[in-house]
XYZ file of C-alpha atoms in Angstrom:
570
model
C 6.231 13.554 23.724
C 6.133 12.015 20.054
C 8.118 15.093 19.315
C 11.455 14.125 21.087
C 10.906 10.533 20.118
C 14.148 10.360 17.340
C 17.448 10.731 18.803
C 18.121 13.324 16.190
C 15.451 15.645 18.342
C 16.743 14.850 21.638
C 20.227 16.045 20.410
C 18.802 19.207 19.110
C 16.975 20.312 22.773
C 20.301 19.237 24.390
C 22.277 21.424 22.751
C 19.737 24.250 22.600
C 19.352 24.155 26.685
C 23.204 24.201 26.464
C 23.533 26.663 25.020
C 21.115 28.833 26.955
C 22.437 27.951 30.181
C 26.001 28.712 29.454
C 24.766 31.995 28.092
C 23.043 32.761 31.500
C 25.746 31.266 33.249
C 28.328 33.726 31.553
C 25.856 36.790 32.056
C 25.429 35.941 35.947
C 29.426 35.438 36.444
C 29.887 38.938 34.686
C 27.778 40.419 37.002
C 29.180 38.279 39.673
C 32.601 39.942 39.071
C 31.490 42.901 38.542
C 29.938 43.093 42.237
C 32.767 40.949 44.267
C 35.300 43.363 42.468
C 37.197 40.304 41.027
C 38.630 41.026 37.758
C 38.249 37.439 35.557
C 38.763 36.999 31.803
C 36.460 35.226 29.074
C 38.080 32.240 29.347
C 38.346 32.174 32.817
C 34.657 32.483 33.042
C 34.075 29.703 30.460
C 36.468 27.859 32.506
C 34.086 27.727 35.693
C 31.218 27.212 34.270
C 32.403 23.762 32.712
C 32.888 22.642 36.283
C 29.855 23.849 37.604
C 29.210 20.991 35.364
C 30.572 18.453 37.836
C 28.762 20.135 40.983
C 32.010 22.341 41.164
C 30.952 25.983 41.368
C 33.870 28.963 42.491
C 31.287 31.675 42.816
C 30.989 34.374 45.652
C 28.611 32.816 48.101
C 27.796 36.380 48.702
C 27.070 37.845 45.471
C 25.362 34.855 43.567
C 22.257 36.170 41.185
C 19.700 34.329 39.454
C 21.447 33.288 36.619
C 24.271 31.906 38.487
C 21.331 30.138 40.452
C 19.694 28.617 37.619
C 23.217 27.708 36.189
C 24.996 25.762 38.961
C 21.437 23.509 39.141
C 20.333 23.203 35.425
C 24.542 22.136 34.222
C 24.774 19.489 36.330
C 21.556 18.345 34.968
C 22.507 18.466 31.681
C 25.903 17.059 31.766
C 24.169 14.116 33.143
C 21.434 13.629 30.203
C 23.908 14.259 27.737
C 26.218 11.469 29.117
C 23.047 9.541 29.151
C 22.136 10.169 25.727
C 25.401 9.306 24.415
C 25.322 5.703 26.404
C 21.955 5.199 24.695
C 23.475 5.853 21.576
C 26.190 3.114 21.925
C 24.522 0.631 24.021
C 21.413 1.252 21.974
C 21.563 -2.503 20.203
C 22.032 -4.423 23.937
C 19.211 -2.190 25.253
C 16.717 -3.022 22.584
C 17.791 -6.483 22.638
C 17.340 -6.638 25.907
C 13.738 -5.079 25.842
C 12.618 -8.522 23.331
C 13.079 -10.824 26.144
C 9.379 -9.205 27.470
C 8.103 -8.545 24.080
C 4.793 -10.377 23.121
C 1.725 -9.612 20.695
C 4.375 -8.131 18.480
C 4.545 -7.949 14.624
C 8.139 -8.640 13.486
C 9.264 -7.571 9.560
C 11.655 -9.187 7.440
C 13.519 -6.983 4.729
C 13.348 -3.116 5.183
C 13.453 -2.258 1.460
C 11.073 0.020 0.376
C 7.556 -2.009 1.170
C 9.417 -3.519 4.464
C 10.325 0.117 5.777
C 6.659 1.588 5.107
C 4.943 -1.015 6.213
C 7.176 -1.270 10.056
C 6.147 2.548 9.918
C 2.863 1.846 9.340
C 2.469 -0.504 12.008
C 4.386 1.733 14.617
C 2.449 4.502 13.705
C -0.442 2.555 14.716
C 0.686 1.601 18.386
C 1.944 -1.810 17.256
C 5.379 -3.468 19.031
C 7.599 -3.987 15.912
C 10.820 -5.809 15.431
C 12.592 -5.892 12.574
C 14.947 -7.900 10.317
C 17.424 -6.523 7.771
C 20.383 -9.065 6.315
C 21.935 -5.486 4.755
C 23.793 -3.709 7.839
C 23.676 -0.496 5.019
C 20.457 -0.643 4.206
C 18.563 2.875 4.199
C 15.545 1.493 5.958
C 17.158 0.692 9.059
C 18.544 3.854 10.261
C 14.446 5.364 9.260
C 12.976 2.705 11.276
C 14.942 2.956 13.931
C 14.269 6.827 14.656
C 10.461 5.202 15.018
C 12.140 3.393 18.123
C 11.917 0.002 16.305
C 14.325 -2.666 17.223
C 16.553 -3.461 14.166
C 18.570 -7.392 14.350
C 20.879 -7.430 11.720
C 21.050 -11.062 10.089
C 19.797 -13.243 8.119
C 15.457 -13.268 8.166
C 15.511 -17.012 7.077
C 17.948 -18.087 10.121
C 15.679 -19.752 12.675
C 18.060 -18.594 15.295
C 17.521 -14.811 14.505
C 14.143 -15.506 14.136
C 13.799 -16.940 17.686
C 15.866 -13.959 18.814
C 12.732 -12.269 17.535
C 10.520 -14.320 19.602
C 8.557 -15.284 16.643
C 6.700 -17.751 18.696
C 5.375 -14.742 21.053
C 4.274 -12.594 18.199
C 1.090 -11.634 16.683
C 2.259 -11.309 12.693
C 4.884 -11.901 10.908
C 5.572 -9.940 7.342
C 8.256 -11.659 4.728
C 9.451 -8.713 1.918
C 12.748 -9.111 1.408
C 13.776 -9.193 -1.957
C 13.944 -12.831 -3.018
C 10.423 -15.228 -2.793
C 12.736 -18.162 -1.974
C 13.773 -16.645 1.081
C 9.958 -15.292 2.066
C 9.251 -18.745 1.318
C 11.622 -20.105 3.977
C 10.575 -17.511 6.615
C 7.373 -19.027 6.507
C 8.641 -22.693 6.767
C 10.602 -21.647 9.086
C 7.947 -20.171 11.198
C 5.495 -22.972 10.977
C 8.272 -25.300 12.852
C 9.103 -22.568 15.883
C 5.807 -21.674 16.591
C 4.386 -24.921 16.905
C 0.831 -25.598 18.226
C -1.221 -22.693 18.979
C -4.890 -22.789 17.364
C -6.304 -20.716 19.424
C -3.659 -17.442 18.288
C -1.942 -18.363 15.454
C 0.377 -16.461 14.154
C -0.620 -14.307 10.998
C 2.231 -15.007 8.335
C 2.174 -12.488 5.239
C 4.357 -13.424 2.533
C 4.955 -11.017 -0.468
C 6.176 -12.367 -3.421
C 7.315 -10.335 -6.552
C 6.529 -13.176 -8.846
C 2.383 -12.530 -9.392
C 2.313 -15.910 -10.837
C 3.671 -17.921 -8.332
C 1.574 -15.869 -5.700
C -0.949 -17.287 -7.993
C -0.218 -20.877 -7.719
C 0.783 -20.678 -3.604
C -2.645 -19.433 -2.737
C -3.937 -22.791 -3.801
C -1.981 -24.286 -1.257
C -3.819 -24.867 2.387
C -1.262 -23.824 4.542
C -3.463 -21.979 7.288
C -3.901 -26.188 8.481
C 0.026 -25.853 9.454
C -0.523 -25.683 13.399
C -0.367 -21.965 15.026
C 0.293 -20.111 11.844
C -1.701 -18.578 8.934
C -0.012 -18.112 6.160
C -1.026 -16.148 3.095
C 0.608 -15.366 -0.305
C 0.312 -11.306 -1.619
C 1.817 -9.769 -4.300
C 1.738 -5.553 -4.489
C 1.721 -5.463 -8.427
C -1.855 -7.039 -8.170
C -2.790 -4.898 -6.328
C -1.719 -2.064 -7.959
C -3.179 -2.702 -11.239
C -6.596 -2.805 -10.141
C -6.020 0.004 -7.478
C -4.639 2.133 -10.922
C -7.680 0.949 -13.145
C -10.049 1.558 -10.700
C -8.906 5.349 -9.915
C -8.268 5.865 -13.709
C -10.700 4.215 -15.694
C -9.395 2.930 -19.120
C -13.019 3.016 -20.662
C -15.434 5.435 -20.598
C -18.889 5.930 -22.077
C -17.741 9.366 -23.010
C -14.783 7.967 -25.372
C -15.508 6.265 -28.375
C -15.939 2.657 -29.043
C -12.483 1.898 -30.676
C -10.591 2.075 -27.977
C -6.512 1.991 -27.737
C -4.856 1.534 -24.690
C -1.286 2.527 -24.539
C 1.022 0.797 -21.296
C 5.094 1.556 -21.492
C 7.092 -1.142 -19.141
C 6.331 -4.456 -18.676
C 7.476 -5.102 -15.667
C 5.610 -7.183 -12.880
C 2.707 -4.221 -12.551
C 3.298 -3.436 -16.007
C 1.779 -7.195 -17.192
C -1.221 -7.247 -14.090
C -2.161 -3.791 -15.148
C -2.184 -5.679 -19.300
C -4.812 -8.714 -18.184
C -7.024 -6.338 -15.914
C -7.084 -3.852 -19.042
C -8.328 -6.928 -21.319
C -9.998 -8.181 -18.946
C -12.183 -5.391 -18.551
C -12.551 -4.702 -22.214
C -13.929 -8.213 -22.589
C -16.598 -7.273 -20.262
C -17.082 -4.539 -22.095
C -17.192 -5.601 -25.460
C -17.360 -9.049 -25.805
C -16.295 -10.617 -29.179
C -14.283 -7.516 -30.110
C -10.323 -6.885 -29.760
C -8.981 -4.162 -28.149
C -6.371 -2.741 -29.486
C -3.184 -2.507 -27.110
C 0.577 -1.143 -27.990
C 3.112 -2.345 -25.628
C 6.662 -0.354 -25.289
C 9.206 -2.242 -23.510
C 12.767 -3.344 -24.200
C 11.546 -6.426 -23.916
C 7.928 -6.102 -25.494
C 7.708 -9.069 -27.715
C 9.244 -11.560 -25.191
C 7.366 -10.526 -22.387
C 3.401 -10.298 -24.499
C 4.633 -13.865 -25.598
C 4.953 -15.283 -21.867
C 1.776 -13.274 -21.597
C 0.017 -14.979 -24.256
C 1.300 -18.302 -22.754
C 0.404 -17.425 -19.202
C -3.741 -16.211 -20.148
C -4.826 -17.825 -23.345
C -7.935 -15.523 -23.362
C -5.133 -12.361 -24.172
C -5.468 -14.402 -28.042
C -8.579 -13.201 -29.107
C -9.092 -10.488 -26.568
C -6.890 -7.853 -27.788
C -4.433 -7.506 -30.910
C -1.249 -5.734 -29.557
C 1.190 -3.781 -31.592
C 4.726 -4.060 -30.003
C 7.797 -1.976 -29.817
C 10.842 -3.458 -28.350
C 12.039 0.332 -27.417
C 14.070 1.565 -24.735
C 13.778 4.646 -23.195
C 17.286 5.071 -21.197
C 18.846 4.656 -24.805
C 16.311 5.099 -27.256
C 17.232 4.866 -31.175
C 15.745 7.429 -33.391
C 14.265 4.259 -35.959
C 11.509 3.011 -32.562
C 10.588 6.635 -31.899
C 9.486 7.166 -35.230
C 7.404 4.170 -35.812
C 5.730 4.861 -32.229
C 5.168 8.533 -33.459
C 3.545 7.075 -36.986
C 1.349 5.109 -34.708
C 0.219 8.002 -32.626
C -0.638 9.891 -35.229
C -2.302 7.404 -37.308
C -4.048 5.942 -34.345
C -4.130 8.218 -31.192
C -4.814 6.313 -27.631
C -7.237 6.936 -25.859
C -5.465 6.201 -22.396
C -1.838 5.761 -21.936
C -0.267 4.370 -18.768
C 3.539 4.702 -17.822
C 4.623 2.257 -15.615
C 7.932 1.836 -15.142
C 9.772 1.087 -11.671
C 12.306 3.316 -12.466
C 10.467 6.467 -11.168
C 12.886 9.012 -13.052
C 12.545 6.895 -15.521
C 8.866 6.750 -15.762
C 8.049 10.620 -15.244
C 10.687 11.399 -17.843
C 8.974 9.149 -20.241
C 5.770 10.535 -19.792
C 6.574 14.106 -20.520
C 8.360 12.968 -23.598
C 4.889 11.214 -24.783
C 2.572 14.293 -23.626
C 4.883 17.088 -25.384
C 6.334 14.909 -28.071
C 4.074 12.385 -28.846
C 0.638 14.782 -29.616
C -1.327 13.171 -26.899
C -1.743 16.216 -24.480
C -5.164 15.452 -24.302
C -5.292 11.849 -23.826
C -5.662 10.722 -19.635
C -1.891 9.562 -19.095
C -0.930 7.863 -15.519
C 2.714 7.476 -14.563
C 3.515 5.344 -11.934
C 5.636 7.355 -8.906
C 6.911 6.035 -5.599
C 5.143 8.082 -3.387
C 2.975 11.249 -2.871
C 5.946 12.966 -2.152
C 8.814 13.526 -4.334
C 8.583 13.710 -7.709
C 5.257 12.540 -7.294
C 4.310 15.915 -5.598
C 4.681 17.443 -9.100
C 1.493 15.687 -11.169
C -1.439 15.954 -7.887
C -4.165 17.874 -9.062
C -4.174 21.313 -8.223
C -0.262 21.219 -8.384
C 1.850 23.506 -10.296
C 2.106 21.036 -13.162
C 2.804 23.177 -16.114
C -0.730 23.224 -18.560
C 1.661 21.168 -21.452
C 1.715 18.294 -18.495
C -2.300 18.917 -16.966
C -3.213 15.397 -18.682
C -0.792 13.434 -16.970
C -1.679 12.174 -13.505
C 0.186 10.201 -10.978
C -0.311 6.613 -9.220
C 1.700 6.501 -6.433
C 2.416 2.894 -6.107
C 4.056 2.383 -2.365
C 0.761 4.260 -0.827
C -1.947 2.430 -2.700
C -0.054 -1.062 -1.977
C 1.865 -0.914 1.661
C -1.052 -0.785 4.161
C -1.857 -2.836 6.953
C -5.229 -4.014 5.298
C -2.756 -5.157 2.181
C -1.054 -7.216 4.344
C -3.917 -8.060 7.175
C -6.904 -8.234 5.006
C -5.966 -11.019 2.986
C -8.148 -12.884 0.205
C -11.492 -11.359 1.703
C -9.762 -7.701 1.815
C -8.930 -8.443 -1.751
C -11.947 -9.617 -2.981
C -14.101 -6.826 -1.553
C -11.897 -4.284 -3.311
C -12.972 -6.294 -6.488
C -15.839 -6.165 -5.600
C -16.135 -2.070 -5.338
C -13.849 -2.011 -8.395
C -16.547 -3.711 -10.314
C -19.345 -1.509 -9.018
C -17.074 1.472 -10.072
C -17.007 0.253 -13.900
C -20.756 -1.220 -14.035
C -22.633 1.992 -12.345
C -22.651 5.497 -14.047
C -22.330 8.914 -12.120
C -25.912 9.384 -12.568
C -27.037 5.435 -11.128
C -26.510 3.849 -7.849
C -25.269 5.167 -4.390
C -23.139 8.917 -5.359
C -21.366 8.203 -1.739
C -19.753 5.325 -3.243
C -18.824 5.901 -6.438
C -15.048 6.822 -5.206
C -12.007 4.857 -5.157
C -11.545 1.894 -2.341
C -8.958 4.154 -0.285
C -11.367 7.019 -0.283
C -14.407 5.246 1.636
C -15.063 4.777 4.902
C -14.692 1.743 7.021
C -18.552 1.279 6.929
C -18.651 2.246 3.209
C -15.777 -0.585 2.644
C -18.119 -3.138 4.546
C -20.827 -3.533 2.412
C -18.219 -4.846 -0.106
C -16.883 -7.139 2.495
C -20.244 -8.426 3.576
C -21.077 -8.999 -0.063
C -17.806 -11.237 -1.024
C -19.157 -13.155 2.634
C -22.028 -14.094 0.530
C -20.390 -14.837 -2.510
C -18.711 -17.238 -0.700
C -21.739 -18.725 0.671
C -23.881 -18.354 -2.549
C -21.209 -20.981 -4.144
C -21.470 -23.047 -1.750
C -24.982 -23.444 -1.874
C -24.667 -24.423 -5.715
C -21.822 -27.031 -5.130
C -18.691 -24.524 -5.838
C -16.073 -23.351 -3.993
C -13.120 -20.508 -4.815
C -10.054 -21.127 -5.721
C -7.249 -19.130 -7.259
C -7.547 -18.358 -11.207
C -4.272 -20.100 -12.826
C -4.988 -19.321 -16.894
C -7.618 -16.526 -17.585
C -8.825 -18.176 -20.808
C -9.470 -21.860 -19.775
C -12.575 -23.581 -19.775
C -14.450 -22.004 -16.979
C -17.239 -22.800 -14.667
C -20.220 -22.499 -16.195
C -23.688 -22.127 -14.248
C -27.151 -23.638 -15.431
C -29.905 -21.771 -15.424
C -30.988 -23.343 -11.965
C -27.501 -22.259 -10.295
C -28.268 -18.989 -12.033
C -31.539 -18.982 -9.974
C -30.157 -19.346 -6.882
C -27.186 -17.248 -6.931
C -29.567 -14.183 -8.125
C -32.447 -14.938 -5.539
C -29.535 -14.763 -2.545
C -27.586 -11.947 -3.520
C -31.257 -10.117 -3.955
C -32.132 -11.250 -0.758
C -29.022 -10.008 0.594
C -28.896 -6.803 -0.770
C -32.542 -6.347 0.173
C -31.965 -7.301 3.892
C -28.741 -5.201 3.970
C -30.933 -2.163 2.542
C -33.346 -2.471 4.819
C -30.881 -2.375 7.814
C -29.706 0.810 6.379
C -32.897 2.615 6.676
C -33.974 1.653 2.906
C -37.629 1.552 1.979
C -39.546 0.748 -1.325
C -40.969 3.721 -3.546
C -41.848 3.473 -6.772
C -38.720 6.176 -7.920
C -35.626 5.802 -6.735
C -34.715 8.554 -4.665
C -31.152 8.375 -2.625
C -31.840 11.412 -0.273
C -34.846 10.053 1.270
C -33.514 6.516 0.750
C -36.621 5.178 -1.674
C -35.807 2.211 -3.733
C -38.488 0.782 -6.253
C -36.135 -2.799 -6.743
C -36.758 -2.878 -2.760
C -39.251 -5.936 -2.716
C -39.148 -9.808 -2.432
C -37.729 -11.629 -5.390
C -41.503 -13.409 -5.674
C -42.848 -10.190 -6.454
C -39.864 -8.526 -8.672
C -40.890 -7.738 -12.423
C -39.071 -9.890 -14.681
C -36.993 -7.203 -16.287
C -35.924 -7.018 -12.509
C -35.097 -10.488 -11.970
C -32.663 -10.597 -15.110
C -30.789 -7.994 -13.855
C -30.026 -9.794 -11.148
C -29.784 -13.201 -13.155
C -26.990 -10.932 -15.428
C -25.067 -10.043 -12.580
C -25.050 -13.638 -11.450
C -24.008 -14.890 -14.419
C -21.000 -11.988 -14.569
C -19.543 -13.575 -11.171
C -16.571 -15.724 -13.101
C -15.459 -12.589 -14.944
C -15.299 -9.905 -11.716
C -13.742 -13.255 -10.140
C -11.376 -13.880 -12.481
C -10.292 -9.230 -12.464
C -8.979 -10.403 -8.804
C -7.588 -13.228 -9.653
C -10.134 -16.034 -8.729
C -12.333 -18.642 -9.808
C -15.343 -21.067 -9.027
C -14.715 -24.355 -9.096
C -16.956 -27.315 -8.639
C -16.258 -29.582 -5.212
């Protein structure tokens, strides 16, 4: 049973049936005395019953009852799984470590911080053989993962030695998030040269990498050519920023044109979640600057590297900065960011701070202090749980606090299609992200028009099938995809004949993937009876028709670009 998995449990039913026996035991020697007419004390009866333990009993023959029945059987028992509980218990290390030598198909982990932990969970939950490796003998993760029944080696995850203690060369994936890219780095190298040749399995190598740039630049490189193993770069502040966009939409049709977006911490997620916002408001209103205050004890540093990093941030968006910090704020920065709220009010705010305390203490301060109770305010939070618990809808979040809403960042970011989707997982979720901010509630399919983690698995495939064709839509015009380095840089640009044939396929493909569905033309669109009046050959589409399409062709490098891609020309 699942439930008596953790030692913790198994303890607990010990001591309970303990406990029990010994109180039937006691009740059947009472009555044992009582009917023998042998006078024995308390202790004395305590006394036997520990060595009925050991198969010892110095009942009456004559006069033994139920309970003493059920007490000189069920001890014994129980002195036994309780000695074999506690040899588990010390031996546990050389018993797991014995159970690798047969281990195959397995994933193995490498760092059990907070993403590492999760993610081994994850993968346990689902059925999956995990191992895992933890250079930190006091880290918190390893005593949670191990309650899962997940083999723990202590050591360093680079070392090839602990790695082949691992059996990396037998297993099906292998996840680097420790704390340092260098090392996730190595664990890779390091796996390429023990697995060696095995093209027909390789090994599935996910390396995370806090630095979103340099995940940037290593997804360029082809290393899924080295041998048995496939290795590919993530990082979970990408991710984040468009999972937190997309489930809280910065721009709206119902606010008003001058939009000013409000982000506090400029951290890792803090600077994706900064290009996605422009990068979106350039869709939205090209040629116009969106205006954008940054609040960060390191504002004007980091919006420089910013600047440096996407060119197109220049004339996208005119920032106002405030070098402020919240864990010692001076009364000077909170006044000039209280001017600015009340001269110009955002229209969305977004807290995102790693510090979690941090973060949620912030965000009250700006909703009660700051006289934005009614502006859409999301504060990043570890988890569901926690503190998080306090801001989900329907919670008992005071009515001073109903505008501020949570993103919990470790459950939209550590899941197994994070880390085993890869570039095609990613791109779909683009893909539905840019559906989400190009269809209103009224248009388009109402059974998609949620966020990516809300849909189903066949919901989540037309997305998939769609970035399939992108894929082979460039290809037909010459172009393949590689990672976007600058946003902001001279890119690809398609001629009105490339425009052609990227429309006429992804028509075609829609129309063919309509038609599977049950889809049939009528001249009103109508969802519940599946009628469709674009549902006709490109030949014989309306013009008007055909430049929709053409638009949406031509808006391929931008939604590219929002998850962090580009064409480029072979």
């Amino acid at each position: 049973m699942r439930l008596f998995r953790s030692a913790r449990a198994r303890w607990n039913l010990i001591l309970f049936l303990w406990a029990v026996t010994l109180a039937v035991g006691f009740v059947g020697f009472r009555h044992e005395s009582r009917d023998s007419g042998v006078d024995r004390s308390n202790l004395e009866i305590i006394y036997i019953l520990i060595q009925m333990a050991t198969l010892d009993s110095k009942a009456n023959p004559a006069y033994i009852n139920w309970q003493l029945q059920v007490a000189r059987f069920v001890l014994p028992v129980l002195a036994a799984s309780t000695l074999l509980q506690t040899a588990s218990l010390v031996f546990v290390d050389q018993f797991r470590k014995f159970r690798l030598r047969y281990v195959d198909h397995h994933t193995v982990i490498c760092g059990l911080g907070d993403i590492g932990t999760r993610l081994a969970l994850s993968f346990a939950a689902r059925g999956d053989t995990v191992v895992a490796l933890e250079a930190d003998p006091t880290a918190p993760g390893i005593a949670t993962v191990t309650d899962a029944d997940i083999t723990v080696l202590v050591g360093d995850p680079s070392d090839p030695g602990l790695l082949g203690t691992a059996r990396i060369a037998k297993a099906a994936r292998l996840v680097a998030v420790t704390d340092d890219d260098a090392t996730n780095i190595q664990i890779a190298l390091n796996a390429v040269d023990l697995v060696g040749d095995r093209p027909d399995n390789a090994l599935r190598c996910a390396v995370h990498l806090t630095n979103a740039e340099l995940a940037t630049l290593l997804r360029a490189a082809d290393l899924d050519g080295h041998r048995g193993v496939r290795v590919g770069f993530f990082n979970t502040h990408e991710r984040a920023a468009r999972a937190l966009l997309a489930e809280n939409p910065p721009f709206t049709e119902e606010r008003p044109p001058t939009d000013h977006v409000a982000v506090f911490g400029l951290g890792q997620l803090g600077r994706s979640l900064v290009v996605n916002v422009a990068q979106q408001w350039v869709e939205r209103a090209p040629g116009e600057k969106l205006r954008i205050t940054l609040v960060d004890p390191a504002a004007t540093g980091r919006w420089q590297a910013l600047r440096l990093q996407h060119p197109a941030l220049i004339t996208s968006s005119e920032a106002t900065l405030i070098d402020l910090d919240f864990d010692k704020p001076n009364a000077t920065d909170v006044d000039a960011l209280r001017e600015l709220f009340g001269r110009e009010p955002p229209t969305w705010i977004a807290v995102v701070f790693a510090d979690e305390s941090l973060a949620l203490s912030t965000a009250f301060f700006i909703s009660q202090s700051l006289g934005v109770r009614g502006t859409p305010l999301i504060v990043r939070t570890r988890t569901e749980a926690g503190l998080g618990a306090l801001l989900i809808p329907g919670s008992n979040t005071s009515a001073p606090f109903a505008n501020i809403r949570a993103f919990p960042f470790l459950d939209r970011t550590c899941t197994i299609a994070a880390v085993d989707g890869g570039v095609r997982e990613q791109l779909a979720q683009a893909v539905h992200d840019d559906y989400l901010s190009r269809t209103t509630s009224q248009a388009g399919d109402q059974s998609l028009q949620r966020p990516w983690n809300e849909l189903t698995d066949d919901q989540q495939d037309l997305s998939r099938r769609r970035v399939d064709g992108i894929i082979a839509d460039l290809d037909a015009v010459g172009c393949e995809l590689t990672p976007l380095r600058r946003w902001g840089e001279p890119a690809t640009e398609f001629d009105h004949e490339e425009l052609e044939v990227l429309a006429s396929r992804e028509h075609q493909r829609w129309f063919d993937d309509r038609r599977t569905s049950g889809w049939t033309y009528g001249a009103i669109r109508d969802n519940a009876s599946k009628k469709n009046p674009m549902l006709m050959p490109w030949t014989e589409l309306s013009e008007d028709a055909r430049d929709m399409n053409r638009a949406s062709a031509a808006a391929l490098t931008s939604m590219l670009a929002r998850a962090g891609f580009e064409p480029a020309r072979r």
